[in-house]
Coordinates of C-alpha atoms in Angstrom, one line a residue:
X1 CA 94.5 84.4 115.5
X2 CA 96.4 83.5 112.8
X3 CA 96.6 87.2 111.3
X4 CA 99.9 88.9 111.2
X5 CA 100.3 92.4 111.3
X6 CA 102.6 93.6 108.3
X7 CA 101.7 97.3 108.1
X8 CA 99.6 99.6 110.0
X9 CA 96.8 99.2 107.5
X10 CA 97.3 95.9 106.1
X11 CA 96.2 92.5 107.6
X12 CA 97.5 89.1 105.9
X13 CA 95.9 85.7 107.1
X14 CA 99.1 83.6 107.2
X15 CA 96.8 80.3 106.7
X16 CA 95.1 81.6 103.3
X17 CA 98.7 83.3 102.4
X18 CA 100.8 80.0 102.7
X19 CA 98.2 77.4 101.3
X20 CA 97.6 79.5 98.4
X21 CA 101.4 79.7 97.3
X22 CA 101.9 76.5 98.1
X23 CA 100.4 75.3 94.8
X24 CA 103.2 77.2 93.0
X25 CA 106.0 76.1 95.2
X26 CA 104.9 72.5 94.4
X27 CA 104.2 73.2 90.6
X28 CA 107.6 74.9 90.2
X29 CA 109.5 72.1 92.0
X30 CA 107.7 69.7 90.0
X31 CA 108.6 71.6 86.3
X32 CA 112.1 72.2 87.6
X33 CA 112.7 68.5 87.7
X34 CA 110.8 67.8 84.5
X35 CA 111.7 71.0 82.8
X36 CA 112.3 69.5 79.2
X37 CA 108.6 67.7 79.3
X38 CA 107.1 71.2 80.2
X39 CA 109.0 73.2 77.7
X40 CA 107.7 70.4 75.1
X41 CA 104.3 70.9 76.4
X42 CA 104.2 74.8 76.0
X43 CA 105.7 74.5 72.3
X44 CA 103.1 71.8 71.4
X45 CA 100.0 73.4 73.1
X46 CA 100.4 77.2 72.3
X47 CA 97.2 77.7 70.6
X48 CA 95.3 75.5 73.4
X49 CA 97.1 77.8 75.9
X50 CA 96.2 80.9 74.2
X51 CA 92.4 79.7 74.3
X52 CA 92.8 78.7 77.9
X53 CA 93.7 82.4 78.6
X54 CA 90.9 84.2 76.7
X55 CA 88.1 81.9 78.4
X56 CA 90.0 82.4 81.6
X57 CA 90.1 86.0 81.3
X58 CA 86.7 86.5 80.3
X59 CA 85.4 84.6 83.3
X60 CA 87.7 86.3 85.7
X61 CA 86.9 89.7 84.5
X62 CA 83.1 89.0 84.9
X63 CA 83.5 87.4 88.1
X64 CA 85.8 90.1 89.4
X65 CA 83.2 92.8 87.9
X66 CA 80.4 90.9 89.8
X67 CA 82.2 90.8 92.9
X68 CA 83.9 94.2 93.6
X69 CA 80.5 96.0 92.6
X70 CA 78.7 94.1 95.0
X71 CA 76.3 92.6 92.1
X72 CA 76.8 89.0 93.5
X73 CA 78.7 87.2 96.1
X74 CA 81.4 85.0 94.6
X75 CA 82.3 82.3 97.0
X76 CA 85.2 80.6 94.5
X77 CA 86.9 84.0 93.7
X78 CA 89.8 82.7 94.9
X79 CA 90.0 79.5 92.9
X80 CA 89.0 81.5 89.7
X81 CA 92.2 84.1 90.6
X82 CA 94.5 81.0 90.7
X83 CA 93.1 79.5 87.6
X84 CA 93.5 82.8 85.7
X85 CA 97.2 83.3 87.5
X86 CA 98.3 79.6 86.0
X87 CA 96.6 80.7 82.6
X88 CA 98.5 83.9 82.6
X89 CA 101.6 82.2 83.7
X90 CA 101.8 79.2 81.2
X91 CA 100.8 82.0 78.4
X92 CA 103.6 84.2 79.2
X93 CA 106.2 81.4 79.4
X94 CA 104.9 79.8 76.4
X95 CA 105.1 83.0 75.0
X96 CA 108.4 83.6 75.9
X97 CA 109.4 80.0 74.5
X98 CA 108.1 80.8 71.2
X99 CA 109.0 84.1 70.7
X100 CA 111.5 85.7 73.1
X101 CA 114.8 85.4 71.2
X102 CA 113.1 87.3 68.4
X103 CA 111.8 90.0 71.1
X104 CA 114.9 90.1 72.9
X105 CA 117.1 90.7 69.8
X106 CA 114.9 93.8 68.7
X107 CA 114.2 95.6 72.2
X108 CA 117.5 96.1 73.9
X109 CA 116.4 97.1 77.1
X110 CA 114.7 93.6 77.7
X111 CA 118.0 91.7 78.1
X112 CA 118.6 93.7 81.4
X113 CA 115.0 93.1 82.5
X114 CA 115.6 89.8 81.8
X115 CA 118.8 89.6 83.9
X116 CA 116.5 90.8 87.1
X117 CA 113.5 89.0 86.5
X118 CA 113.8 86.9 89.7
X119 CA 114.2 90.6 91.7
X120 CA 110.9 91.8 89.8
X121 CA 109.3 88.7 90.9
X122 CA 110.4 89.1 94.6
X123 CA 109.7 92.8 94.9
X124 CA 106.7 93.3 93.1
X125 CA 104.6 92.4 96.1
X126 CA 106.0 94.8 98.0
X127 CA 105.6 97.4 95.7
X128 CA 102.0 96.6 95.6
X129 CA 101.4 96.7 99.2
X130 CA 103.0 100.3 99.1
X131 CA 100.8 100.7 96.0
X132 CA 97.8 99.9 98.1
X133 CA 98.8 102.1 100.9
X134 CA 99.2 105.3 98.5
X135 CA 95.5 104.3 97.3
X136 CA 94.6 103.9 100.9
X137 CA 96.1 107.4 102.1
X138 CA 94.7 109.3 98.8
X139 CA 91.1 107.8 99.8
X140 CA 90.8 105.8 96.4
X141 CA 88.4 103.1 96.9
X142 CA 87.1 102.8 93.4
X143 CA 88.3 99.4 91.8
X144 CA 88.8 101.0 88.0
X145 CA 90.8 104.0 89.0
X146 CA 92.8 102.0 91.8
X147 CA 93.2 99.1 89.5
X148 CA 94.8 101.6 86.8
X149 CA 96.8 103.3 89.4
X150 CA 98.3 100.1 90.6
X151 CA 99.3 99.1 87.2
X152 CA 100.7 102.1 86.3
X153 CA 102.8 102.2 89.7
X154 CA 103.7 98.7 90.3
X155 CA 105.1 97.6 86.8
X156 CA 107.6 100.7 86.1
X157 CA 108.4 101.0 90.0
X158 CA 109.2 97.4 90.2
X159 CA 111.3 97.2 87.0
X160 CA 113.1 100.7 87.6
X161 CA 114.2 99.7 91.0
X162 CA 115.3 96.2 90.2
X163 CA 117.3 98.0 87.5
X164 CA 118.7 100.2 89.7
X165 CA 119.6 97.5 92.5
X166 CA 121.4 95.5 89.6
X167 CA 123.4 98.4 88.4
X168 CA 124.7 99.2 92.0
X169 CA 125.4 95.8 92.5
X170 CA 127.3 95.7 89.7
X171 CA 129.1 99.0 90.3
X172 CA 130.2 97.4 93.9
X173 CA 131.2 94.2 92.2
X174 CA 133.5 96.0 89.4
X175 CA 135.2 98.2 92.5
X176 CA 136.3 95.0 94.4

């Protein structure tokens, strides 16, 4: 009764979808209100964040392997995944705070990607749905190749699509 048929082959459970992303919304609101405190936390605890990411990555990798290969049922897999996502987001943000300006100066494409980062965030799920559809259509069900193909498709397609949209948007702005 809570399922919404977004695509012909893809069903999304609204209740799980809403509650799982509600945390990120609330956390984003809190961080936004206390941004200076959050930045200080990231700067002061970079080593702890890296350690937490490494530990979480090992745990997530192990449980993912066990679950996807039907070796064991992991009833708390969603929570492990959420913990991994939180750790990777904290790491990426802490890394960008610590090294971002140095890297942005060296890699000339990064400032352009930085300008479309919110668009990348918004578009990436649709590209994942598209990649999943391609995998289903091609009959690729194995997790290893499926994951690799998703990485190869999702990152470049999303970034290039958002850069193209930004260029088109700028061209229209310059004409008016």
